[in-house]
Each structure stands twice: as C-alpha cells, then as structure tokens.
PDB file of C-alpha atoms and ligand atoms in Angstrom:
ATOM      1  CA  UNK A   1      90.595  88.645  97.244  1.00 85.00           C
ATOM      2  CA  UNK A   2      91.242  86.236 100.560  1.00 94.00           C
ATOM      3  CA  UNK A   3      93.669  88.179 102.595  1.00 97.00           C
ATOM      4  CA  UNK A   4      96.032  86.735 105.643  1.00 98.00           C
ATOM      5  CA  UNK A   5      93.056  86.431 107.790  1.00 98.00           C
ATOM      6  CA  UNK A   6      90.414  84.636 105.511  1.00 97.00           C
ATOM      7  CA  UNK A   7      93.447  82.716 104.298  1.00 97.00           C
ATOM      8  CA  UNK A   8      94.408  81.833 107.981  1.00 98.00           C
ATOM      9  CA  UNK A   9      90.776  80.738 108.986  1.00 97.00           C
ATOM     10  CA  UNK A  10      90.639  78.436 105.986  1.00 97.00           C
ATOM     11  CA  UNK A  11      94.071  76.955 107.064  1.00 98.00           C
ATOM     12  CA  UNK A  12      92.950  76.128 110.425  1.00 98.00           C
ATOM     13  CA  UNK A  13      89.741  74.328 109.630  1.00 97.00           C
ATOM     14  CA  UNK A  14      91.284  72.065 106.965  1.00 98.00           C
ATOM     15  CA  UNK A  15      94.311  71.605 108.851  1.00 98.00           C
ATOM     16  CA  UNK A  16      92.718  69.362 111.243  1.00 98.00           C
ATOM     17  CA  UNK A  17      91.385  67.212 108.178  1.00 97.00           C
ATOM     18  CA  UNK A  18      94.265  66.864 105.873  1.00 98.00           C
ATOM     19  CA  UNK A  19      97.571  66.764 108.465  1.00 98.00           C
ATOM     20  CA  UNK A  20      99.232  63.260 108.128  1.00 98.00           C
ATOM     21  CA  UNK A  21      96.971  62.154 105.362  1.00 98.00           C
ATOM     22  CA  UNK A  22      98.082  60.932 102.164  1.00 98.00           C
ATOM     23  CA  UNK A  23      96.984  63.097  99.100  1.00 98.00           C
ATOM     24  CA  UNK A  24      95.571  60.038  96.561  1.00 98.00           C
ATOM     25  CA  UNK A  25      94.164  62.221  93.873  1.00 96.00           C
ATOM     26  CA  UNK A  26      94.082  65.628  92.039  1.00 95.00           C
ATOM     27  CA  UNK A  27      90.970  65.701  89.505  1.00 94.00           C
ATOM     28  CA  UNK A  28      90.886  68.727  87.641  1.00 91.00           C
ATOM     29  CA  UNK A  29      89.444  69.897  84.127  1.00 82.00           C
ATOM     30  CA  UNK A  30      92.237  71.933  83.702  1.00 86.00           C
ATOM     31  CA  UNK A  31      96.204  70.300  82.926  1.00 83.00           C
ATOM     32  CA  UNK A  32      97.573  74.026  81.622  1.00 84.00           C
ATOM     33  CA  UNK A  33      96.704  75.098  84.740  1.00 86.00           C
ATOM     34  CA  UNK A  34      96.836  72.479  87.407  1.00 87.00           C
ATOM     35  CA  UNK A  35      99.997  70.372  86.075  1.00 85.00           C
ATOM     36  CA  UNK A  36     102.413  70.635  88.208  1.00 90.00           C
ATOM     37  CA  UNK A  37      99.945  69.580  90.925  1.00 92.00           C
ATOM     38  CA  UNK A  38     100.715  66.242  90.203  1.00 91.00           C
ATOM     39  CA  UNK A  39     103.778  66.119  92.028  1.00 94.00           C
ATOM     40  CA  UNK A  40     102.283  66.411  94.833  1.00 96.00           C
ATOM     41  CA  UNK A  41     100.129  62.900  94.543  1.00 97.00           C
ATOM     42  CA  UNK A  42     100.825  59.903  96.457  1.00 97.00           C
ATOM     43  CA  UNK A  43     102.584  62.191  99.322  1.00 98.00           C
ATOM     44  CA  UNK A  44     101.762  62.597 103.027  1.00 98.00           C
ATOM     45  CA  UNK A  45     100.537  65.996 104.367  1.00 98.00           C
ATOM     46  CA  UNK A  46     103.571  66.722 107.285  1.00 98.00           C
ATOM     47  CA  UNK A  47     102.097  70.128 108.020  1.00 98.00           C
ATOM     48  CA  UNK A  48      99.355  72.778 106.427  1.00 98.00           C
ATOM     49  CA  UNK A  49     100.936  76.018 106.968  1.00 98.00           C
ATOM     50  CA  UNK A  50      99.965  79.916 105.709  1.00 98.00           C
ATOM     51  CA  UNK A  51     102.794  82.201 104.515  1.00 98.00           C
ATOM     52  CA  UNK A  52     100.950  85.696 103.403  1.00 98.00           C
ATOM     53  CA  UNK A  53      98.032  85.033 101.211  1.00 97.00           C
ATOM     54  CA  UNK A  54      99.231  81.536 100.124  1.00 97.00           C
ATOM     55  CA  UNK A  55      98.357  78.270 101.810  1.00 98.00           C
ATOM     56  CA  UNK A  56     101.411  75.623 101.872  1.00 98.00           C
ATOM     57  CA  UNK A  57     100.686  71.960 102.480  1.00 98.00           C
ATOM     58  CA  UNK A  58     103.823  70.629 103.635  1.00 98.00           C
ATOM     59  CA  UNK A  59     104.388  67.161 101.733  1.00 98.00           C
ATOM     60  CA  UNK A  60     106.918  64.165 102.977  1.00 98.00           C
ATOM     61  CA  UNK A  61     109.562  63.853 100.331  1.00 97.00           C
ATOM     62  CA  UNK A  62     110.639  67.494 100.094  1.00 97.00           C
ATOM     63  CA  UNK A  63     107.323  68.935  97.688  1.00 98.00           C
ATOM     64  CA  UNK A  64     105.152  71.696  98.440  1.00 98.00           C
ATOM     65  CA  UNK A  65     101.834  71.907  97.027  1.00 98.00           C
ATOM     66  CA  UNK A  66     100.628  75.871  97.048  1.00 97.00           C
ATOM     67  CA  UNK A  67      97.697  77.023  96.800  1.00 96.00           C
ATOM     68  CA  UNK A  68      97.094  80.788  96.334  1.00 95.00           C
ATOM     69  CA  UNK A  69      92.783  81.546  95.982  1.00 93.00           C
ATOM     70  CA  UNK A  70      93.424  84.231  93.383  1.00 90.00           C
ATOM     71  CA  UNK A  71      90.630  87.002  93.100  1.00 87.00           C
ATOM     72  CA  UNK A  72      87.567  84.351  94.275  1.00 87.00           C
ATOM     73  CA  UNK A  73      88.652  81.367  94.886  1.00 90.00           C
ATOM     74  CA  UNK A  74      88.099  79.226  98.263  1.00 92.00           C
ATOM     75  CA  UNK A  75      88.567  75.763  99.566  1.00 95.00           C
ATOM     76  CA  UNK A  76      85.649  73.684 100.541  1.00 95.00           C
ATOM     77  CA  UNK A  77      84.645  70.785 102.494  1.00 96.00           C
ATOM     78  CA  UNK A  78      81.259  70.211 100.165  1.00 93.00           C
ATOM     79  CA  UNK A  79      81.262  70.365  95.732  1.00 92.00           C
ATOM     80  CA  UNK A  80      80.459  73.866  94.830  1.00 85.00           C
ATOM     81  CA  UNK A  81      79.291  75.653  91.342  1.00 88.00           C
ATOM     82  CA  UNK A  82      82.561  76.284  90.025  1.00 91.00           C
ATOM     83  CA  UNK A  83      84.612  73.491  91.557  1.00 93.00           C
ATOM     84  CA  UNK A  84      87.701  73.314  88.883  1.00 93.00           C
ATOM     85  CA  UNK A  85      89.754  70.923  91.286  1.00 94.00           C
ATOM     86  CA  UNK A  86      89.110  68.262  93.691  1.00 96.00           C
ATOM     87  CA  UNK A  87      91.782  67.004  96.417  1.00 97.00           C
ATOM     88  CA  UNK A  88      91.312  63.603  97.255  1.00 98.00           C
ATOM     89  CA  UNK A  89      93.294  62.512 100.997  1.00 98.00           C
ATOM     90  CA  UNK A  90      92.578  60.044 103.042  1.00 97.00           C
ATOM     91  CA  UNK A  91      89.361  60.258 104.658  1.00 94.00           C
ATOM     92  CA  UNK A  92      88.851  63.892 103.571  1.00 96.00           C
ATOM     93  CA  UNK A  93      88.149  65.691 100.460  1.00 97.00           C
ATOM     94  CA  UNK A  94      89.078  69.199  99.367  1.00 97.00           C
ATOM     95  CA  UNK A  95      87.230  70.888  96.913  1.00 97.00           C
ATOM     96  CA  UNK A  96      88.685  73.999  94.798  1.00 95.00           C
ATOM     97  CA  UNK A  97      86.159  76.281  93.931  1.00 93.00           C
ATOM     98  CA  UNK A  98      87.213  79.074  91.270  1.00 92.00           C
ATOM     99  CA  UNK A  99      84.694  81.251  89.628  1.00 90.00           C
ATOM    100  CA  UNK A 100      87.128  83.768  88.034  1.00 89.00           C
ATOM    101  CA  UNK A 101      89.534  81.066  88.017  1.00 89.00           C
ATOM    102  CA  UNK A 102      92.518  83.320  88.423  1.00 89.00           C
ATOM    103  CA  UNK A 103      93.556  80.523  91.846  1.00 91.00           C
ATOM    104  CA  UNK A 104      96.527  79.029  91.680  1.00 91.00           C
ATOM    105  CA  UNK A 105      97.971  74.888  92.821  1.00 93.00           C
ATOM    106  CA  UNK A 106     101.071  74.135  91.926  1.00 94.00           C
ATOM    107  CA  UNK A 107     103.623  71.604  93.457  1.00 97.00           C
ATOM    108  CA  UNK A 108     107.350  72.593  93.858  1.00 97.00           C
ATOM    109  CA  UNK A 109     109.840  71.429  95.572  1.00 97.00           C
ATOM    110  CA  UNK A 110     109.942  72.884  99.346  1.00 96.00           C
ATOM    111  CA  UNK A 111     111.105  76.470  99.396  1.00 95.00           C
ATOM    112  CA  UNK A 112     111.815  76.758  95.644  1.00 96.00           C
ATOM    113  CA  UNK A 113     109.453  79.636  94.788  1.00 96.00           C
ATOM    114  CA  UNK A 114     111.256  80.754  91.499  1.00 95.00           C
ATOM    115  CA  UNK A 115     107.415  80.256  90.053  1.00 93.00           C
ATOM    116  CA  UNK A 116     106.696  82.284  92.432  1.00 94.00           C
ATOM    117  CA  UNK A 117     107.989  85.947  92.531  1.00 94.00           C
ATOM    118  CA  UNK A 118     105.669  87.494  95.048  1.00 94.00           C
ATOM    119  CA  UNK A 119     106.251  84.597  97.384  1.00 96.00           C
ATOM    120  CA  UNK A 120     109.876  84.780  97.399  1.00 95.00           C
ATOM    121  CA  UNK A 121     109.973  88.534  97.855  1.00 95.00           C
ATOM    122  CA  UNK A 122     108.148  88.389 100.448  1.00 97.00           C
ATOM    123  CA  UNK A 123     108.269  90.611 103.605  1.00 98.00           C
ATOM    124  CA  UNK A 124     108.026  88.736 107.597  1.00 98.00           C
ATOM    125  CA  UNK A 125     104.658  87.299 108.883  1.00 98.00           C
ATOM    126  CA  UNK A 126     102.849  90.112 110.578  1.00 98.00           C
ATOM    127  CA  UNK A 127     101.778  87.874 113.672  1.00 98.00           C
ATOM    128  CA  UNK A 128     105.014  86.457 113.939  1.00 98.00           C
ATOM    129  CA  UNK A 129     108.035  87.440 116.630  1.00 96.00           C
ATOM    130  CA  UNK A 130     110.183  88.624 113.671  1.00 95.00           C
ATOM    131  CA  UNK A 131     108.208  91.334 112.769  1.00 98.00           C
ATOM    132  CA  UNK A 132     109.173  94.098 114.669  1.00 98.00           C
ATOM    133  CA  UNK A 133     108.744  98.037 114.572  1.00 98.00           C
ATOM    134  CA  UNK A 134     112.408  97.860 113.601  1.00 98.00           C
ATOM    135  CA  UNK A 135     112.088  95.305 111.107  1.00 98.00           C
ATOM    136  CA  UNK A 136     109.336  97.169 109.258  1.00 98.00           C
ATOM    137  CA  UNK A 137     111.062 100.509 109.335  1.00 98.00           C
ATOM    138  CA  UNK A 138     113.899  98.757 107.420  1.00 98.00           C
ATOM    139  CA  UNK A 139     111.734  96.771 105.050  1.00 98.00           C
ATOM    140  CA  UNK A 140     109.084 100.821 104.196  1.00 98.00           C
ATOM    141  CA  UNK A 141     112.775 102.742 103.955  1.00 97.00           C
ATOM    142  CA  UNK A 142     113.333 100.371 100.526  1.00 96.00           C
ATOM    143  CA  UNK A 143     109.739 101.011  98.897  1.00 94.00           C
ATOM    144  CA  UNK A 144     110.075 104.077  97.269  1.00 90.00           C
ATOM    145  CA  UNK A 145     105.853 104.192  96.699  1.00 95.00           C
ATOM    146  CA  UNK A 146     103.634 105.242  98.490  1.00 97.00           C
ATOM    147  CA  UNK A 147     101.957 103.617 101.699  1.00 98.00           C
ATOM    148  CA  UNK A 148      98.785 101.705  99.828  1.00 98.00           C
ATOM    149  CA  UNK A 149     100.325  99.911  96.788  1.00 97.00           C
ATOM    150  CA  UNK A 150     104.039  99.132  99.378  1.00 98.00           C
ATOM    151  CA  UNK A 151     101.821  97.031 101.148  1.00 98.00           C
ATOM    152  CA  UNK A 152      99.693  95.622  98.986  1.00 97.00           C
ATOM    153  CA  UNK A 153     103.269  94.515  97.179  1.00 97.00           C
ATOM    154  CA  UNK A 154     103.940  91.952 100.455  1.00 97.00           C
ATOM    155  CA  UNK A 155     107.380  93.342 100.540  1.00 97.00           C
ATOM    156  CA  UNK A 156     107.219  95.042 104.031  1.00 98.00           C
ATOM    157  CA  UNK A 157     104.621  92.597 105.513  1.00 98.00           C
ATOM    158  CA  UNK A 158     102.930  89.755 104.336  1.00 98.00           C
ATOM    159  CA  UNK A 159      99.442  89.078 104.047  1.00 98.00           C
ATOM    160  CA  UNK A 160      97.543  92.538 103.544  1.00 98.00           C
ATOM    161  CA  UNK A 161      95.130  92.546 100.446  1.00 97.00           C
ATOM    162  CA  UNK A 162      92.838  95.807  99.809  1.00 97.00           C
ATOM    163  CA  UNK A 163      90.604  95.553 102.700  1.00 97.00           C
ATOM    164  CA  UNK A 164      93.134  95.083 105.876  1.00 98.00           C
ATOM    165  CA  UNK A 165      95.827  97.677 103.616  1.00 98.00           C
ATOM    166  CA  UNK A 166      93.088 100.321 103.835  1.00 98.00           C
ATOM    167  CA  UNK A 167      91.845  99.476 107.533  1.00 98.00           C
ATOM    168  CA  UNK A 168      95.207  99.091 108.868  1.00 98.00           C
ATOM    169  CA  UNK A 169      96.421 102.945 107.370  1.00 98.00           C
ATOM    170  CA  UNK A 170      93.095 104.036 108.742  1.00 98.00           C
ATOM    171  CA  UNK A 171      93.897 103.050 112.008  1.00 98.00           C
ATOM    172  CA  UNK A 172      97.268 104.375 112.050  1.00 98.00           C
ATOM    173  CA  UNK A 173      95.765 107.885 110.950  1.00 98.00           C
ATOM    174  CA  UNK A 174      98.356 107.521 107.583  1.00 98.00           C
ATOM    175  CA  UNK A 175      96.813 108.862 104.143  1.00 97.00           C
ATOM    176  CA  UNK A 176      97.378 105.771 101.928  1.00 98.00           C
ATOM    177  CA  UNK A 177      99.300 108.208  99.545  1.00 97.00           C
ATOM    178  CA  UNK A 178     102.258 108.862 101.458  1.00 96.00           C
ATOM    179  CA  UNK A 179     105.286 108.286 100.128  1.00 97.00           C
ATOM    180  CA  UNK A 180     106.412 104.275 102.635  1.00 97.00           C
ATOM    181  CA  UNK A 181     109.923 105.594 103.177  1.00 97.00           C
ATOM    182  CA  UNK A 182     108.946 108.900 104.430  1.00 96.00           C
ATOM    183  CA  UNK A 183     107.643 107.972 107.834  1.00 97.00           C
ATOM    184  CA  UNK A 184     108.685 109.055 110.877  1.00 97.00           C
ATOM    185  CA  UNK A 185     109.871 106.697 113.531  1.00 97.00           C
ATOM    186  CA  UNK A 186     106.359 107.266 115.412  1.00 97.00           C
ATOM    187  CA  UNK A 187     104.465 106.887 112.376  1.00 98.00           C
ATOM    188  CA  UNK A 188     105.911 103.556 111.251  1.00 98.00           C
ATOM    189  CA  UNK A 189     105.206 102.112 115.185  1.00 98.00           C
ATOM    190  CA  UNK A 190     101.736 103.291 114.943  1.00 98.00           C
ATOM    191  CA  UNK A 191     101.074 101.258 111.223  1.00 98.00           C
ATOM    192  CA  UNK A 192     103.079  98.446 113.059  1.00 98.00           C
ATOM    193  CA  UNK A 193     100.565  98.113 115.792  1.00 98.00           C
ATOM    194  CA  UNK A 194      97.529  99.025 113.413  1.00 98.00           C
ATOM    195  CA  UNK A 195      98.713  95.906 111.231  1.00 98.00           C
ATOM    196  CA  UNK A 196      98.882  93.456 113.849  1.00 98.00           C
ATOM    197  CA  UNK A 197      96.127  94.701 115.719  1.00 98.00           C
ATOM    198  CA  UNK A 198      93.700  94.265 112.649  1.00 98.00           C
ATOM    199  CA  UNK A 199      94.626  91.616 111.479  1.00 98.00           C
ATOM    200  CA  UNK A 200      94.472  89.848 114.888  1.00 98.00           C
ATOM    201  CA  UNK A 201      91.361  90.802 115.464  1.00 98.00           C
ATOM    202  CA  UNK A 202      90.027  89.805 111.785  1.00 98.00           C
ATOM    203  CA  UNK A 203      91.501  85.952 111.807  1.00 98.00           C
ATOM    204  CA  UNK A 204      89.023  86.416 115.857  1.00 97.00           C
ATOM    205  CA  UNK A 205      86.118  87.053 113.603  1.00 97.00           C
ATOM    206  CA  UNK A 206      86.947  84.706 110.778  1.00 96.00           C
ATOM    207  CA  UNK A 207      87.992  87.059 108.425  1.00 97.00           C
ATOM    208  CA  UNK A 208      85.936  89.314 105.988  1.00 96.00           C
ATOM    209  CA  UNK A 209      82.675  87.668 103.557  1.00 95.00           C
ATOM    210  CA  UNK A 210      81.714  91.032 101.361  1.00 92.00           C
ATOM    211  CA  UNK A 211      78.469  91.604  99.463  1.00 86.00           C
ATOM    212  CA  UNK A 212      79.314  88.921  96.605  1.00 84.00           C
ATOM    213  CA  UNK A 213      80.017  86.030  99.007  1.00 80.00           C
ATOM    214  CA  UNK A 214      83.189  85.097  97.326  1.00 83.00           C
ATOM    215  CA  UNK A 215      84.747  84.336 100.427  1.00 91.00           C
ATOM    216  CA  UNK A 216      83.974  81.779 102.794  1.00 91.00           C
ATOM    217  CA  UNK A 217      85.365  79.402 105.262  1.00 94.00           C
ATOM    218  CA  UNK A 218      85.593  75.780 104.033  1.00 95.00           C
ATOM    219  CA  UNK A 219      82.300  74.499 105.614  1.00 95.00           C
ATOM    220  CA  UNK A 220      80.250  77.755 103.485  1.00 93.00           C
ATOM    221  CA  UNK A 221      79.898  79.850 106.767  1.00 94.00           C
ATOM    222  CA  UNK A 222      80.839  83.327 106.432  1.00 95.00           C
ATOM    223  CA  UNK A 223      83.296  85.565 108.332  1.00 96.00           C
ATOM    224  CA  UNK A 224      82.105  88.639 110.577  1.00 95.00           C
ATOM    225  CA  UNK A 225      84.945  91.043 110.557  1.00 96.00           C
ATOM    226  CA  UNK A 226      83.295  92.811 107.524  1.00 96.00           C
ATOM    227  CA  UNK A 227      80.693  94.765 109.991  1.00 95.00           C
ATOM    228  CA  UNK A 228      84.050  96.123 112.055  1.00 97.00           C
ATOM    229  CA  UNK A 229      85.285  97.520 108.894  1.00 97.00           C
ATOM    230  CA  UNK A 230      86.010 101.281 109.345  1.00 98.00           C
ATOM    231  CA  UNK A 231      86.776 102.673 106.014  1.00 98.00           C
ATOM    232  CA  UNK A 232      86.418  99.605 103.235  1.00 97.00           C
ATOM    233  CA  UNK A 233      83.276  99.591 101.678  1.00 96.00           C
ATOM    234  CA  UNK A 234      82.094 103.018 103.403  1.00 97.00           C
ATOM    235  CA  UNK A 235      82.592 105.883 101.253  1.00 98.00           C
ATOM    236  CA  UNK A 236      80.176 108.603 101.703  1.00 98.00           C
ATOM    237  CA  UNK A 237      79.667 107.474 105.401  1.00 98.00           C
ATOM    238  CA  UNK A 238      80.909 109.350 108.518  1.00 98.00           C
ATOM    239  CA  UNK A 239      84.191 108.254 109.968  1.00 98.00           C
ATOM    240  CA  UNK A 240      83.941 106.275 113.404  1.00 98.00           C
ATOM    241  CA  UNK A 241      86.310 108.475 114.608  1.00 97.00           C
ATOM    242  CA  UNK A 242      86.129 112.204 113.542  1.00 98.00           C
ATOM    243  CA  UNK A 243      83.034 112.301 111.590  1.00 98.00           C
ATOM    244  CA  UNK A 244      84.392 113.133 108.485  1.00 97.00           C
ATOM    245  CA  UNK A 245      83.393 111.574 105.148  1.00 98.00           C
ATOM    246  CA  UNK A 246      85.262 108.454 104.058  1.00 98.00           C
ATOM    247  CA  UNK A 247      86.516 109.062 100.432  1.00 97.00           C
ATOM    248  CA  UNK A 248      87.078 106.254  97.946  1.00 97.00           C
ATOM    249  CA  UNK A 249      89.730 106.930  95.508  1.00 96.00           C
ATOM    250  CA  UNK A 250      91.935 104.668  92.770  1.00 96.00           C
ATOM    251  CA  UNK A 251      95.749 104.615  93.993  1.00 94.00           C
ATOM    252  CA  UNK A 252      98.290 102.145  92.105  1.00 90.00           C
ATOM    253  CA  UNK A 253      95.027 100.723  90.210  1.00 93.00           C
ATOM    254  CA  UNK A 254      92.879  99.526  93.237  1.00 94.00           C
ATOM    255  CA  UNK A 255      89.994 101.591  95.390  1.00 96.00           C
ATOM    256  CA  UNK A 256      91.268 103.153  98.176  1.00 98.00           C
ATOM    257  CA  UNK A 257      89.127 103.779 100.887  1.00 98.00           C
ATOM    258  CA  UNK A 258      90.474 106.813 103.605  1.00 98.00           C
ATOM    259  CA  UNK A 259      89.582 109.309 105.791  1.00 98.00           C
ATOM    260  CA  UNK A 260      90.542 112.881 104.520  1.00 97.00           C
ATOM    261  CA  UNK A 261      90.203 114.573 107.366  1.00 97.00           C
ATOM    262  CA  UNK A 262      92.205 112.177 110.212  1.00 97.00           C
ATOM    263  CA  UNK A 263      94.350 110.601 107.949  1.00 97.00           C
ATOM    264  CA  UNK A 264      96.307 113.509 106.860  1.00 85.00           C
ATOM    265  CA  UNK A 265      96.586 115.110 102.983  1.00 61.00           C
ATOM    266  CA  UNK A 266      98.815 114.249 100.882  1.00 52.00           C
ATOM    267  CA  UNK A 267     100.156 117.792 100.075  1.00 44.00           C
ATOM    268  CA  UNK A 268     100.392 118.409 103.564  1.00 44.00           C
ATOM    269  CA  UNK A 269     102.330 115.496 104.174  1.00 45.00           C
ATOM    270  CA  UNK A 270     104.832 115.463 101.360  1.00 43.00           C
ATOM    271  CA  UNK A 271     108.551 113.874 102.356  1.00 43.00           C
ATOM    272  CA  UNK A 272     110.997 117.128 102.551  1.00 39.00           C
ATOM    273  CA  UNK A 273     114.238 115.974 101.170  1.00 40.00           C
ATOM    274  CA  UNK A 274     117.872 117.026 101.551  1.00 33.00           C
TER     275      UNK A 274
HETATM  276 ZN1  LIG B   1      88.265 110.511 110.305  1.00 58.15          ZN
END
C-alpha cells in the first residue's frame, strides 16, 4: 500500500501539472464508487497537498477532492491496464489506475472528513515542525496497543503503512509488540528520530516499488528506497546490524518484519504496572 513517502513523490510530480488548472472532467466506469467526485468538476486546483497517506487537491470554492490509492492504486501521467478513472484539467490529464480497486476519490467540502474516519483522527505530519518528541509521547501514552498496529492506526503519526512501521521500529531497536504507552522517555525520542529519519530519506529515494510493481511514480518509474530496506521483505536474512535473523511474524493482522535479537522480546520487555 503507498505510504507517506510514495504518496509524497506522487504529489510532487503532479503538483507541478495540475496547480491552478481547472478540473473539466471526471470519466469513470464506476458512479457507486466515484460519485461524489463530481463536486469537484468545473473547479480550479488552488493547491495539491499530502496529509498521511491521502493526497488533497485543494479546489477554489471551498471542495476538496481526496484521493487515497487504497492497497494498489497509483496516479499516472499515461492510460494504464486498470485505469477506472480519468482526471481531465487543463492541459494535463490524470489517470487513476486501480487493480484491486480498493482507491478511493471523493469530493467534500474542505476539512469535512466525517467520510473519512481515519483522516480526521489523524495524528501530526511526521516531517512537519509540530511533531515533536513531546508531541508523540502524548499522542503513544493514549494507544493502549502495541507499537506495530498504534502506528499503522495514523493516530500518533501520520503516514506510516507496513513497510516504514516495521523499518522505523527497527531502527529504533523497539520489538513491534510492545505495548505504545509503555515507552520510556528515551525510547519514544529514539522512534521519533527513526520515523523522521526514514521517512526522509525514503521520499530522497522516491519511495518504495516492491516485487509486484504496484507502486510507481506518475510517469511509471519506480522508487529505490526498497534496496535500503532493513527488515521488510528480509526474513531469514542476517540483520545489518547484529547479524541476527530477521523474523516475519502476523501482529494486529499484517506481517511484521523484526529483529529478535536487537529489537528486544516481548516478555522481556513487558510494561510493569502500579
Ligand atoms: Zn539485529
């Protein structure tokens, strides 16, 4: 699934194409899905903008059109296989490709995200001044889960999907069991950094294209932060830093890939209470 930084490389190429244009058309084969889109016809893009996973383009005439890419979706420059809607601005087209079609575009009005649960829970932009050591203490001391399926929620932090979740705890040496409101002080500035730093350095390399090419930037090159990945995708290989094996396990329904041996066990790590 497109995470913050494949989400935040798309935004950046099309945002050069579509800013100030006028939106003239939405063709889709789909109105159960795609019907609300039509508010957002006829409207003038102010700004494209990224908040978590979702890409907002900014309409005049307070409406937001929102596109979230689902499990394999992407937005491309050039007609694909499974193109299930077409954007037609000024001088540019946008073409929504869908295979699994679990992608979302819907049109509300700006900052109304009742729709739109996850959106409107949503924890601070990970790259942005607001989000703080502090900040994220506060946010992890509310998510009585543990560490992999808090952040995957998007309640402490926007933007991380399986593969940064997992890279980030790995670099923060945290065992993606842990219980999020059980962290020490040190342990919640060390995920803080991890966070930023990966994810920084993933929107660099233009984000993450995996084995089934589901994901890839707008003009059908791929990203190149998969081959920096330290722990998705490697189980059974030696970790990068202490040789162990990386394990793959299934926490809160999604593969979970870890170090045993750096990142701490569970048992050992258990909150003590009282
Ligand atoms: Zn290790």
């Amino acid at each position: 699934m497109p995470e913050l930084p494949e989400v935040e490389t798309v935004r950046r190429m099309l945002a050069p194409l579509v800013t100030g244009r006028r939106l003239l058309e939405i063709e889709h084969d789909d109105p159960a899905r795609y019907a609300t889109a039509e508010a957002a016809v006829g409207r003038r893009v102010l700004v494209l903008r990224r908040r978590g996973k979702y890409l907002i383009f900014t309409l005049e005439g307070g409406i937001e059109l929102i596109v979230h890419l689902g499990m394999s979706g992407s937005l491309r420059i050039s007609e694909g296989t499974h193109t299930r809607a077409r954007l037609e601005f000024e001088e540019a087209t946008v073409f929504f490709n869908d295979p699994r079609r679990f992608g979302r575009l819907q049109a509300v009005p700006t900052g109304d995200y009742r729709t739109l649960p996850t959106l409107a829970r949503m924890g601070p932009e990970p790259l942005s001044r607001g989000f703080t050591a502090r900040v994220f203490a506060a946010r992890l001391a509310r998510a009585a889960r543990p560490l992999k399926p808090a952040l995957l929620s998007q309640e402490p932090v926007a933007g991380l999907g399986n593969i940064y979740a997992d890279e980030a705890l790995w670099r923060a040496r945290l065992h993606p069991a842990r219980p999020a409101n059980a962290l020490a002080p040190s342990e919640v500035r060390r995920l803080h950094r991890a966070v930023r730093a990966v994810l920084r350095r993933a929107v660099d390399r233009g984000g993450s294209t995996l084995g089934d090419g589901a994901y890839t930037r707008p003009d059908g090159e791929p990203g190149y932060f998969q081959i920096e990945h330290a722990v998705y995708g490697r189980a059974g290989e030696a970790c990068l830093r202490c040789g162990g094996t990386i394990e793959r396990s299934v926490l809160g329904g999604r593969s979970t890939h870890f170090c045993p041996r750096c990142q701490g066990g569970q048992a050992a790590t258990m909150p003590t209470r009282g």
